[in-house]
Amino acid sequence: MSLWDDLLTPEDREVIRRAGYGRPQGLGQRPVVVVVDAQYNYCGGDCPILEQLDAWPSGAGEAAWRAVEVIARLLSVARRRGVPVLYTRQVHKAELFDGFSAKAGRDPGAYLEEAPGTRIVAPLKPGTGDLVIEKSAASAFCGTPLLGILIKLQADTLLVTGGSTSGCVRALCVDAVSYHFKVAVITDAVFDRITASHKVALLDLWMKYCDLLSLEEALRYLEALPLGAGPC
């Protein structure tokens, strides 16, 4: 049973079946693990989302922290196998200047680069040799050196984790596929504030853009790669 089964009508299921959506694309041999915006602002507190919402209005709460646990396991194996790890970090350089979204009307000061909430959460602290890309748009390809870095690494595959599933994760995935990278979203390593948004985003990505893998599937993929299958 798929995560989104409860959202689909019989007609939807038939469209997916007959139109050929969701066929696996497969992965390459030179992956990079991408951790999207695993920051305190977006993870929030490790408790039910409503309990932490006043302190962390853009936080996903306990769903994010369960994903953080999964991401930590994935990163441990990736580093051991010599696969590059790349983080994105959502920051604004000046109030209301380079932020891409003002619809929520939140305090812009919380998202400035020096604000505590912009730090990557402690369990996922970048290690020596990991790359951190600062961004101010939904897609990490927008206005950053990400594409050049991936080309220099000779990467052909992105394993995507982080949040939010329907926002910055989805934006990154669509752009990555547009640049002809193979992409897999690790389903238990992504998170969102809204359950419906999370499910629909994964459905749409699976149908049209990328593969979806569980943590265990991703670990088997990494373990099967030659050691040092990452950077050139």
JSON list of C-alpha atoms in Angstrom, two decimals:
[
{"chain": "A", "resi": 1, "resn": "MET", "atom": "CA", "xyz": [0.00, 0.00, 0.00]},
{"chain": "A", "resi": 2, "resn": "SER", "atom": "CA", "xyz": [1.39, 3.39, -0.99]},
{"chain": "A", "resi": 3, "resn": "LEU", "atom": "CA", "xyz": [1.50, 6.35, 1.36]},
{"chain": "A", "resi": 4, "resn": "TRP", "atom": "CA", "xyz": [-0.98, 8.26, -0.84]},
{"chain": "A", "resi": 5, "resn": "ASP", "atom": "CA", "xyz": [-3.52, 5.48, -1.45]},
{"chain": "A", "resi": 6, "resn": "ASP", "atom": "CA", "xyz": [-6.16, 7.15, 0.72]},
{"chain": "A", "resi": 7, "resn": "LEU", "atom": "CA", "xyz": [-6.05, 10.25, -1.51]},
{"chain": "A", "resi": 8, "resn": "LEU", "atom": "CA", "xyz": [-6.72, 8.53, -4.84]},
{"chain": "A", "resi": 9, "resn": "THR", "atom": "CA", "xyz": [-10.07, 7.96, -6.49]},
{"chain": "A", "resi": 10, "resn": "PRO", "atom": "CA", "xyz": [-10.65, 4.87, -8.65]},
{"chain": "A", "resi": 11, "resn": "GLU", "atom": "CA", "xyz": [-10.33, 7.14, -11.68]},
{"chain": "A", "resi": 12, "resn": "ASP", "atom": "CA", "xyz": [-6.97, 8.43, -10.42]},
{"chain": "A", "resi": 13, "resn": "ARG", "atom": "CA", "xyz": [-5.68, 4.88, -10.05]},
{"chain": "A", "resi": 14, "resn": "GLU", "atom": "CA", "xyz": [-6.73, 4.01, -13.58]},
{"chain": "A", "resi": 15, "resn": "VAL", "atom": "CA", "xyz": [-5.05, 7.12, -15.00]},
{"chain": "A", "resi": 16, "resn": "ILE", "atom": "CA", "xyz": [-1.80, 6.21, -13.24]},
{"chain": "A", "resi": 17, "resn": "ARG", "atom": "CA", "xyz": [-1.98, 2.61, -14.44]},
{"chain": "A", "resi": 18, "resn": "ARG", "atom": "CA", "xyz": [-2.89, 3.28, -18.05]},
{"chain": "A", "resi": 19, "resn": "ALA", "atom": "CA", "xyz": [-0.69, 6.33, -18.58]},
{"chain": "A", "resi": 20, "resn": "GLY", "atom": "CA", "xyz": [2.41, 4.54, -17.33]},
{"chain": "A", "resi": 21, "resn": "TYR", "atom": "CA", "xyz": [3.23, 6.86, -14.45]},
{"chain": "A", "resi": 22, "resn": "GLY", "atom": "CA", "xyz": [5.65, 5.83, -11.73]},
{"chain": "A", "resi": 23, "resn": "ARG", "atom": "CA", "xyz": [7.99, 3.62, -13.72]},
{"chain": "A", "resi": 24, "resn": "PRO", "atom": "CA", "xyz": [11.38, 3.30, -12.00]},
{"chain": "A", "resi": 25, "resn": "GLN", "atom": "CA", "xyz": [14.23, 5.19, -13.64]},
{"chain": "A", "resi": 26, "resn": "GLY", "atom": "CA", "xyz": [17.08, 3.56, -11.76]},
{"chain": "A", "resi": 27, "resn": "LEU", "atom": "CA", "xyz": [20.13, 5.18, -10.20]},
{"chain": "A", "resi": 28, "resn": "GLY", "atom": "CA", "xyz": [23.67, 5.83, -11.34]},
{"chain": "A", "resi": 29, "resn": "GLN", "atom": "CA", "xyz": [27.08, 4.99, -9.90]},
{"chain": "A", "resi": 30, "resn": "ARG", "atom": "CA", "xyz": [28.20, 8.39, -8.59]},
{"chain": "A", "resi": 31, "resn": "PRO", "atom": "CA", "xyz": [25.68, 9.56, -6.00]},
{"chain": "A", "resi": 32, "resn": "VAL", "atom": "CA", "xyz": [25.62, 12.54, -3.68]},
{"chain": "A", "resi": 33, "resn": "VAL", "atom": "CA", "xyz": [23.47, 12.61, -0.56]},
{"chain": "A", "resi": 34, "resn": "VAL", "atom": "CA", "xyz": [21.64, 15.93, -0.21]},
{"chain": "A", "resi": 35, "resn": "VAL", "atom": "CA", "xyz": [20.22, 17.09, 3.12]},
{"chain": "A", "resi": 36, "resn": "VAL", "atom": "CA", "xyz": [17.71, 19.86, 2.46]},
{"chain": "A", "resi": 37, "resn": "ASP", "atom": "CA", "xyz": [17.23, 22.55, 5.12]},
{"chain": "A", "resi": 38, "resn": "ALA", "atom": "CA", "xyz": [17.55, 20.34, 8.22]},
{"chain": "A", "resi": 39, "resn": "GLN", "atom": "CA", "xyz": [17.63, 23.47, 10.37]},
{"chain": "A", "resi": 40, "resn": "TYR", "atom": "CA", "xyz": [16.02, 24.32, 13.68]},
{"chain": "A", "resi": 41, "resn": "ASN", "atom": "CA", "xyz": [13.65, 26.73, 11.93]},
{"chain": "A", "resi": 42, "resn": "TYR", "atom": "CA", "xyz": [12.18, 23.89, 9.88]},
{"chain": "A", "resi": 43, "resn": "CYS", "atom": "CA", "xyz": [12.53, 20.97, 12.27]},
{"chain": "A", "resi": 44, "resn": "GLY", "atom": "CA", "xyz": [11.27, 22.89, 15.28]},
{"chain": "A", "resi": 45, "resn": "GLY", "atom": "CA", "xyz": [10.78, 21.02, 18.55]},
{"chain": "A", "resi": 46, "resn": "ASP", "atom": "CA", "xyz": [10.78, 17.26, 18.99]},
{"chain": "A", "resi": 47, "resn": "CYS", "atom": "CA", "xyz": [7.14, 17.07, 19.99]},
{"chain": "A", "resi": 48, "resn": "PRO", "atom": "CA", "xyz": [3.72, 17.12, 18.29]},
{"chain": "A", "resi": 49, "resn": "ILE", "atom": "CA", "xyz": [3.65, 19.94, 15.78]},
{"chain": "A", "resi": 50, "resn": "LEU", "atom": "CA", "xyz": [0.93, 21.97, 17.51]},
{"chain": "A", "resi": 51, "resn": "GLU", "atom": "CA", "xyz": [2.85, 21.95, 20.80]},
{"chain": "A", "resi": 52, "resn": "GLN", "atom": "CA", "xyz": [5.90, 23.61, 19.23]},
{"chain": "A", "resi": 53, "resn": "LEU", "atom": "CA", "xyz": [4.19, 25.89, 16.73]},
{"chain": "A", "resi": 54, "resn": "ASP", "atom": "CA", "xyz": [4.32, 29.07, 18.80]},
{"chain": "A", "resi": 55, "resn": "ALA", "atom": "CA", "xyz": [8.07, 28.76, 19.29]},
{"chain": "A", "resi": 56, "resn": "TRP", "atom": "CA", "xyz": [8.80, 27.40, 15.81]},
{"chain": "A", "resi": 57, "resn": "PRO", "atom": "CA", "xyz": [6.07, 28.54, 13.40]},
{"chain": "A", "resi": 58, "resn": "SER", "atom": "CA", "xyz": [7.82, 26.95, 10.41]},
{"chain": "A", "resi": 59, "resn": "GLY", "atom": "CA", "xyz": [8.82, 23.79, 12.30]},
{"chain": "A", "resi": 60, "resn": "ALA", "atom": "CA", "xyz": [7.45, 20.36, 11.45]},
{"chain": "A", "resi": 61, "resn": "GLY", "atom": "CA", "xyz": [7.82, 18.98, 14.96]},
{"chain": "A", "resi": 62, "resn": "GLU", "atom": "CA", "xyz": [8.22, 15.29, 15.73]},
{"chain": "A", "resi": 63, "resn": "ALA", "atom": "CA", "xyz": [7.84, 14.23, 12.09]},
{"chain": "A", "resi": 64, "resn": "ALA", "atom": "CA", "xyz": [11.01, 16.16, 11.28]},
{"chain": "A", "resi": 65, "resn": "TRP", "atom": "CA", "xyz": [12.93, 14.61, 14.15]},
{"chain": "A", "resi": 66, "resn": "ARG", "atom": "CA", "xyz": [11.97, 11.08, 13.11]},
{"chain": "A", "resi": 67, "resn": "ALA", "atom": "CA", "xyz": [13.33, 11.95, 9.68]},
{"chain": "A", "resi": 68, "resn": "VAL", "atom": "CA", "xyz": [16.49, 13.35, 11.28]},
{"chain": "A", "resi": 69, "resn": "GLU", "atom": "CA", "xyz": [17.12, 9.95, 12.88]},
{"chain": "A", "resi": 70, "resn": "VAL", "atom": "CA", "xyz": [16.82, 8.29, 9.48]},
{"chain": "A", "resi": 71, "resn": "ILE", "atom": "CA", "xyz": [19.05, 10.87, 7.80]},
{"chain": "A", "resi": 72, "resn": "ALA", "atom": "CA", "xyz": [21.74, 10.28, 10.43]},
{"chain": "A", "resi": 73, "resn": "ARG", "atom": "CA", "xyz": [21.80, 6.57, 9.61]},
{"chain": "A", "resi": 74, "resn": "LEU", "atom": "CA", "xyz": [22.01, 7.29, 5.89]},
{"chain": "A", "resi": 75, "resn": "LEU", "atom": "CA", "xyz": [24.86, 9.77, 6.34]},
{"chain": "A", "resi": 76, "resn": "SER", "atom": "CA", "xyz": [26.85, 7.33, 8.44]},
{"chain": "A", "resi": 77, "resn": "VAL", "atom": "CA", "xyz": [26.83, 4.76, 5.65]},
{"chain": "A", "resi": 78, "resn": "ALA", "atom": "CA", "xyz": [27.38, 7.36, 2.91]},
{"chain": "A", "resi": 79, "resn": "ARG", "atom": "CA", "xyz": [30.50, 8.72, 4.61]},
{"chain": "A", "resi": 80, "resn": "ARG", "atom": "CA", "xyz": [31.86, 5.25, 5.24]},
{"chain": "A", "resi": 81, "resn": "ARG", "atom": "CA", "xyz": [31.39, 4.42, 1.56]},
{"chain": "A", "resi": 82, "resn": "GLY", "atom": "CA", "xyz": [33.08, 7.62, 0.41]},
{"chain": "A", "resi": 83, "resn": "VAL", "atom": "CA", "xyz": [29.88, 9.16, -0.97]},
{"chain": "A", "resi": 84, "resn": "PRO", "atom": "CA", "xyz": [29.77, 12.98, -0.78]},
{"chain": "A", "resi": 85, "resn": "VAL", "atom": "CA", "xyz": [27.32, 14.65, 1.58]},
{"chain": "A", "resi": 86, "resn": "LEU", "atom": "CA", "xyz": [25.91, 18.06, 0.70]},
{"chain": "A", "resi": 87, "resn": "TYR", "atom": "CA", "xyz": [23.69, 20.23, 2.89]},
{"chain": "A", "resi": 88, "resn": "THR", "atom": "CA", "xyz": [21.48, 23.13, 1.91]},
{"chain": "A", "resi": 89, "resn": "ARG", "atom": "CA", "xyz": [20.81, 25.88, 4.42]},
{"chain": "A", "resi": 90, "resn": "GLN", "atom": "CA", "xyz": [17.99, 28.37, 3.95]},
{"chain": "A", "resi": 91, "resn": "VAL", "atom": "CA", "xyz": [19.15, 31.84, 5.01]},
{"chain": "A", "resi": 92, "resn": "HIS", "atom": "CA", "xyz": [18.31, 35.42, 4.15]},
{"chain": "A", "resi": 93, "resn": "LYS", "atom": "CA", "xyz": [21.10, 37.93, 3.80]},
{"chain": "A", "resi": 94, "resn": "ALA", "atom": "CA", "xyz": [18.94, 40.98, 4.53]},
{"chain": "A", "resi": 95, "resn": "GLU", "atom": "CA", "xyz": [15.42, 41.38, 5.86]},
{"chain": "A", "resi": 96, "resn": "LEU", "atom": "CA", "xyz": [12.78, 41.07, 3.13]},
{"chain": "A", "resi": 97, "resn": "PHE", "atom": "CA", "xyz": [15.43, 41.36, 0.40]},
{"chain": "A", "resi": 98, "resn": "ASP", "atom": "CA", "xyz": [16.33, 37.89, -0.80]},
{"chain": "A", "resi": 99, "resn": "GLY", "atom": "CA", "xyz": [13.68, 35.74, 0.89]},
{"chain": "A", "resi": 100, "resn": "PHE", "atom": "CA", "xyz": [11.52, 33.93, -1.65]},
{"chain": "A", "resi": 101, "resn": "SER", "atom": "CA", "xyz": [8.31, 33.62, 0.36]},
{"chain": "A", "resi": 102, "resn": "ALA", "atom": "CA", "xyz": [6.49, 36.19, 2.45]},
{"chain": "A", "resi": 103, "resn": "LYS", "atom": "CA", "xyz": [3.05, 34.58, 2.32]},
{"chain": "A", "resi": 104, "resn": "ALA", "atom": "CA", "xyz": [3.16, 33.32, 5.90]},
{"chain": "A", "resi": 105, "resn": "GLY", "atom": "CA", "xyz": [3.95, 36.75, 7.34]},
{"chain": "A", "resi": 106, "resn": "ARG", "atom": "CA", "xyz": [6.48, 35.41, 9.86]},
{"chain": "A", "resi": 107, "resn": "ASP", "atom": "CA", "xyz": [9.23, 37.39, 11.59]},
{"chain": "A", "resi": 108, "resn": "PRO", "atom": "CA", "xyz": [11.89, 37.78, 8.87]},
{"chain": "A", "resi": 109, "resn": "GLY", "atom": "CA", "xyz": [14.60, 38.22, 11.48]},
{"chain": "A", "resi": 110, "resn": "ALA", "atom": "CA", "xyz": [14.33, 34.53, 12.40]},
{"chain": "A", "resi": 111, "resn": "TYR", "atom": "CA", "xyz": [15.63, 33.59, 8.96]},
{"chain": "A", "resi": 112, "resn": "LEU", "atom": "CA", "xyz": [18.64, 35.90, 8.73]},
{"chain": "A", "resi": 113, "resn": "GLU", "atom": "CA", "xyz": [21.92, 34.03, 8.43]},
{"chain": "A", "resi": 114, "resn": "GLU", "atom": "CA", "xyz": [23.07, 34.80, 11.98]},
{"chain": "A", "resi": 115, "resn": "ALA", "atom": "CA", "xyz": [19.77, 33.75, 13.63]},
{"chain": "A", "resi": 116, "resn": "PRO", "atom": "CA", "xyz": [19.98, 30.61, 15.84]},
{"chain": "A", "resi": 117, "resn": "GLY", "atom": "CA", "xyz": [17.17, 28.88, 13.96]},
{"chain": "A", "resi": 118, "resn": "THR", "atom": "CA", "xyz": [19.15, 28.82, 10.74]},
{"chain": "A", "resi": 119, "resn": "ARG", "atom": "CA", "xyz": [21.69, 26.37, 12.21]},
{"chain": "A", "resi": 120, "resn": "ILE", "atom": "CA", "xyz": [21.64, 22.78, 11.01]},
{"chain": "A", "resi": 121, "resn": "VAL", "atom": "CA", "xyz": [20.32, 20.55, 13.81]},
{"chain": "A", "resi": 122, "resn": "ALA", "atom": "CA", "xyz": [22.99, 19.07, 16.07]},
{"chain": "A", "resi": 123, "resn": "PRO", "atom": "CA", "xyz": [22.43, 15.37, 15.20]},
{"chain": "A", "resi": 124, "resn": "LEU", "atom": "CA", "xyz": [23.17, 16.19, 11.56]},
{"chain": "A", "resi": 125, "resn": "LYS", "atom": "CA", "xyz": [26.08, 18.56, 12.10]},
{"chain": "A", "resi": 126, "resn": "PRO", "atom": "CA", "xyz": [28.17, 18.65, 8.91]},
{"chain": "A", "resi": 127, "resn": "GLY", "atom": "CA", "xyz": [31.42, 16.76, 9.13]},
{"chain": "A", "resi": 128, "resn": "THR", "atom": "CA", "xyz": [34.86, 17.43, 7.69]},
{"chain": "A", "resi": 129, "resn": "GLY", "atom": "CA", "xyz": [34.63, 17.38, 3.93]},
{"chain": "A", "resi": 130, "resn": "ASP", "atom": "CA", "xyz": [30.87, 17.85, 3.80]},
{"chain": "A", "resi": 131, "resn": "LEU", "atom": "CA", "xyz": [29.60, 20.73, 1.68]},
{"chain": "A", "resi": 132, "resn": "VAL", "atom": "CA", "xyz": [27.09, 23.36, 2.85]},
{"chain": "A", "resi": 133, "resn": "ILE", "atom": "CA", "xyz": [25.30, 25.54, 0.32]},
{"chain": "A", "resi": 134, "resn": "GLU", "atom": "CA", "xyz": [23.39, 28.59, 1.49]},
{"chain": "A", "resi": 135, "resn": "LYS", "atom": "CA", "xyz": [20.28, 29.44, -0.47]},
{"chain": "A", "resi": 136, "resn": "SER", "atom": "CA", "xyz": [17.43, 31.92, -0.35]},
{"chain": "A", "resi": 137, "resn": "ALA", "atom": "CA", "xyz": [15.00, 30.25, -2.76]},
{"chain": "A", "resi": 138, "resn": "ALA", "atom": "CA", "xyz": [13.06, 27.00, -2.69]},
{"chain": "A", "resi": 139, "resn": "SER", "atom": "CA", "xyz": [15.35, 25.24, -5.15]},
{"chain": "A", "resi": 140, "resn": "ALA", "atom": "CA", "xyz": [18.99, 24.87, -4.13]},
{"chain": "A", "resi": 141, "resn": "PHE", "atom": "CA", "xyz": [19.90, 25.32, -7.80]},
{"chain": "A", "resi": 142, "resn": "CYS", "atom": "CA", "xyz": [18.60, 28.91, -7.81]},
{"chain": "A", "resi": 143, "resn": "GLY", "atom": "CA", "xyz": [21.41, 31.45, -7.39]},
{"chain": "A", "resi": 144, "resn": "THR", "atom": "CA", "xyz": [23.91, 28.98, -5.89]},
{"chain": "A", "resi": 145, "resn": "PRO", "atom": "CA", "xyz": [26.99, 27.06, -7.12]},
{"chain": "A", "resi": 146, "resn": "LEU", "atom": "CA", "xyz": [25.21, 23.70, -6.69]},
{"chain": "A", "resi": 147, "resn": "LEU", "atom": "CA", "xyz": [25.20, 22.71, -10.36]},
{"chain": "A", "resi": 148, "resn": "GLY", "atom": "CA", "xyz": [28.89, 23.47, -10.76]},
{"chain": "A", "resi": 149, "resn": "ILE", "atom": "CA", "xyz": [29.73, 21.47, -7.64]},
{"chain": "A", "resi": 150, "resn": "LEU", "atom": "CA", "xyz": [27.80, 18.44, -8.87]},
{"chain": "A", "resi": 151, "resn": "ILE", "atom": "CA", "xyz": [29.52, 18.64, -12.25]},
{"chain": "A", "resi": 152, "resn": "LYS", "atom": "CA", "xyz": [32.94, 18.86, -10.58]},
{"chain": "A", "resi": 153, "resn": "LEU", "atom": "CA", "xyz": [32.07, 15.81, -8.47]},
{"chain": "A", "resi": 154, "resn": "GLN", "atom": "CA", "xyz": [31.00, 14.02, -11.66]},
{"chain": "A", "resi": 155, "resn": "ALA", "atom": "CA", "xyz": [27.78, 13.16, -9.84]},
{"chain": "A", "resi": 156, "resn": "ASP", "atom": "CA", "xyz": [25.01, 11.40, -11.72]},
{"chain": "A", "resi": 157, "resn": "THR", "atom": "CA", "xyz": [22.58, 10.70, -8.86]},
{"chain": "A", "resi": 158, "resn": "LEU", "atom": "CA", "xyz": [21.09, 12.64, -5.95]},
{"chain": "A", "resi": 159, "resn": "LEU", "atom": "CA", "xyz": [19.72, 10.91, -2.85]},
{"chain": "A", "resi": 160, "resn": "VAL", "atom": "CA", "xyz": [17.46, 13.57, -1.37]},
{"chain": "A", "resi": 161, "resn": "THR", "atom": "CA", "xyz": [16.46, 13.98, 2.28]},
{"chain": "A", "resi": 162, "resn": "GLY", "atom": "CA", "xyz": [15.19, 16.81, 4.48]},
{"chain": "A", "resi": 163, "resn": "GLY", "atom": "CA", "xyz": [12.29, 19.21, 4.25]},
{"chain": "A", "resi": 164, "resn": "SER", "atom": "CA", "xyz": [9.85, 20.29, 3.46]},
{"chain": "A", "resi": 165, "resn": "THR", "atom": "CA", "xyz": [8.71, 17.55, 1.11]},
{"chain": "A", "resi": 166, "resn": "SER", "atom": "CA", "xyz": [6.25, 19.74, -0.75]},
{"chain": "A", "resi": 167, "resn": "GLY", "atom": "CA", "xyz": [8.49, 22.81, -0.79]},
{"chain": "A", "resi": 168, "resn": "CYS", "atom": "CA", "xyz": [12.26, 22.86, -1.00]},
{"chain": "A", "resi": 169, "resn": "VAL", "atom": "CA", "xyz": [12.65, 19.09, -1.46]},
{"chain": "A", "resi": 170, "resn": "ARG", "atom": "CA", "xyz": [10.25, 19.03, -4.38]},
{"chain": "A", "resi": 171, "resn": "ALA", "atom": "CA", "xyz": [11.78, 22.15, -5.94]},
{"chain": "A", "resi": 172, "resn": "LEU", "atom": "CA", "xyz": [15.27, 20.66, -5.76]},
{"chain": "A", "resi": 173, "resn": "CYS", "atom": "CA", "xyz": [14.13, 17.35, -7.25]},
{"chain": "A", "resi": 174, "resn": "VAL", "atom": "CA", "xyz": [12.33, 18.90, -10.22]},
{"chain": "A", "resi": 175, "resn": "ASP", "atom": "CA", "xyz": [15.31, 21.10, -11.04]},
{"chain": "A", "resi": 176, "resn": "ALA", "atom": "CA", "xyz": [17.76, 18.21, -10.64]},
{"chain": "A", "resi": 177, "resn": "VAL", "atom": "CA", "xyz": [15.79, 16.06, -13.07]},
{"chain": "A", "resi": 178, "resn": "SER", "atom": "CA", "xyz": [15.67, 19.03, -15.45]},
{"chain": "A", "resi": 179, "resn": "TYR", "atom": "CA", "xyz": [19.49, 19.01, -15.37]},
{"chain": "A", "resi": 180, "resn": "HIS", "atom": "CA", "xyz": [19.42, 15.27, -16.20]},
{"chain": "A", "resi": 181, "resn": "PHE", "atom": "CA", "xyz": [20.46, 13.91, -12.83]},
{"chain": "A", "resi": 182, "resn": "LYS", "atom": "CA", "xyz": [18.88, 10.73, -11.55]},
{"chain": "A", "resi": 183, "resn": "VAL", "atom": "CA", "xyz": [17.05, 11.45, -8.31]},
{"chain": "A", "resi": 184, "resn": "ALA", "atom": "CA", "xyz": [15.72, 9.32, -5.48]},
{"chain": "A", "resi": 185, "resn": "VAL", "atom": "CA", "xyz": [13.82, 10.71, -2.51]},
{"chain": "A", "resi": 186, "resn": "ILE", "atom": "CA", "xyz": [14.33, 8.73, 0.69]},
{"chain": "A", "resi": 187, "resn": "THR", "atom": "CA", "xyz": [10.73, 8.60, 1.86]},
{"chain": "A", "resi": 188, "resn": "ASP", "atom": "CA", "xyz": [11.34, 8.11, 5.58]},
{"chain": "A", "resi": 189, "resn": "ALA", "atom": "CA", "xyz": [14.02, 10.82, 5.54]},
{"chain": "A", "resi": 190, "resn": "VAL", "atom": "CA", "xyz": [11.81, 13.70, 4.36]},
{"chain": "A", "resi": 191, "resn": "PHE", "atom": "CA", "xyz": [9.25, 15.67, 6.32]},
{"chain": "A", "resi": 192, "resn": "ASP", "atom": "CA", "xyz": [6.52, 18.28, 5.99]},
{"chain": "A", "resi": 193, "resn": "ARG", "atom": "CA", "xyz": [4.22, 20.31, 8.20]},
{"chain": "A", "resi": 194, "resn": "ILE", "atom": "CA", "xyz": [1.04, 19.19, 6.43]},
{"chain": "A", "resi": 195, "resn": "THR", "atom": "CA", "xyz": [0.33, 15.48, 5.97]},
{"chain": "A", "resi": 196, "resn": "ALA", "atom": "CA", "xyz": [-1.65, 15.97, 2.76]},
{"chain": "A", "resi": 197, "resn": "SER", "atom": "CA", "xyz": [1.11, 18.12, 1.25]},
{"chain": "A", "resi": 198, "resn": "HIS", "atom": "CA", "xyz": [3.69, 15.46, 2.13]},
{"chain": "A", "resi": 199, "resn": "LYS", "atom": "CA", "xyz": [1.69, 12.67, 0.52]},
{"chain": "A", "resi": 200, "resn": "VAL", "atom": "CA", "xyz": [0.76, 14.59, -2.62]},
{"chain": "A", "resi": 201, "resn": "ALA", "atom": "CA", "xyz": [4.32, 15.79, -3.15]},
{"chain": "A", "resi": 202, "resn": "LEU", "atom": "CA", "xyz": [5.67, 12.25, -2.94]},
{"chain": "A", "resi": 203, "resn": "LEU", "atom": "CA", "xyz": [2.95, 11.02, -5.28]},
{"chain": "A", "resi": 204, "resn": "ASP", "atom": "CA", "xyz": [3.75, 13.69, -7.84]},
{"chain": "A", "resi": 205, "resn": "LEU", "atom": "CA", "xyz": [7.50, 13.15, -7.63]},
{"chain": "A", "resi": 206, "resn": "TRP", "atom": "CA", "xyz": [7.04, 9.38, -7.98]},
{"chain": "A", "resi": 207, "resn": "MET", "atom": "CA", "xyz": [4.68, 9.73, -10.92]},
{"chain": "A", "resi": 208, "resn": "LYS", "atom": "CA", "xyz": [6.72, 12.12, -13.03]},
{"chain": "A", "resi": 209, "resn": "TYR", "atom": "CA", "xyz": [10.19, 12.90, -11.79]},
{"chain": "A", "resi": 210, "resn": "CYS", "atom": "CA", "xyz": [12.14, 10.52, -9.59]},
{"chain": "A", "resi": 211, "resn": "ASP", "atom": "CA", "xyz": [12.31, 7.26, -7.72]},
{"chain": "A", "resi": 212, "resn": "LEU", "atom": "CA", "xyz": [11.25, 6.80, -4.12]},
{"chain": "A", "resi": 213, "resn": "LEU", "atom": "CA", "xyz": [13.35, 4.63, -1.80]},
{"chain": "A", "resi": 214, "resn": "SER", "atom": "CA", "xyz": [13.01, 3.54, 1.79]},
{"chain": "A", "resi": 215, "resn": "LEU", "atom": "CA", "xyz": [16.04, 3.90, 4.04]},
{"chain": "A", "resi": 216, "resn": "GLU", "atom": "CA", "xyz": [16.79, 0.19, 3.76]},
{"chain": "A", "resi": 217, "resn": "GLU", "atom": "CA", "xyz": [16.67, 0.34, -0.04]},
{"chain": "A", "resi": 218, "resn": "ALA", "atom": "CA", "xyz": [18.98, 3.35, -0.04]},
{"chain": "A", "resi": 219, "resn": "LEU", "atom": "CA", "xyz": [21.44, 1.62, 2.27]},
{"chain": "A", "resi": 220, "resn": "ARG", "atom": "CA", "xyz": [21.54, -1.46, 0.05]},
{"chain": "A", "resi": 221, "resn": "TYR", "atom": "CA", "xyz": [22.22, 0.78, -2.93]},
{"chain": "A", "resi": 222, "resn": "LEU", "atom": "CA", "xyz": [25.10, 2.53, -1.14]},
{"chain": "A", "resi": 223, "resn": "GLU", "atom": "CA", "xyz": [26.61, -0.71, 0.13]},
{"chain": "A", "resi": 224, "resn": "ALA", "atom": "CA", "xyz": [26.63, -2.14, -3.39]},
{"chain": "A", "resi": 225, "resn": "LEU", "atom": "CA", "xyz": [28.67, 0.76, -4.78]},
{"chain": "A", "resi": 226, "resn": "PRO", "atom": "CA", "xyz": [32.44, 0.57, -5.13]},
{"chain": "A", "resi": 227, "resn": "LEU", "atom": "CA", "xyz": [34.21, 2.25, -2.22]},
{"chain": "A", "resi": 228, "resn": "GLY", "atom": "CA", "xyz": [34.83, 5.91, -2.95]},
{"chain": "A", "resi": 229, "resn": "ALA", "atom": "CA", "xyz": [32.13, 6.07, -5.62]},
{"chain": "A", "resi": 230, "resn": "GLY", "atom": "CA", "xyz": [31.71, 9.74, -4.82]},
{"chain": "A", "resi": 231, "resn": "PRO", "atom": "CA", "xyz": [34.02, 12.65, -5.60]},
{"chain": "A", "resi": 232, "resn": "CYS", "atom": "CA", "xyz": [36.62, 12.56, -8.33]}
]
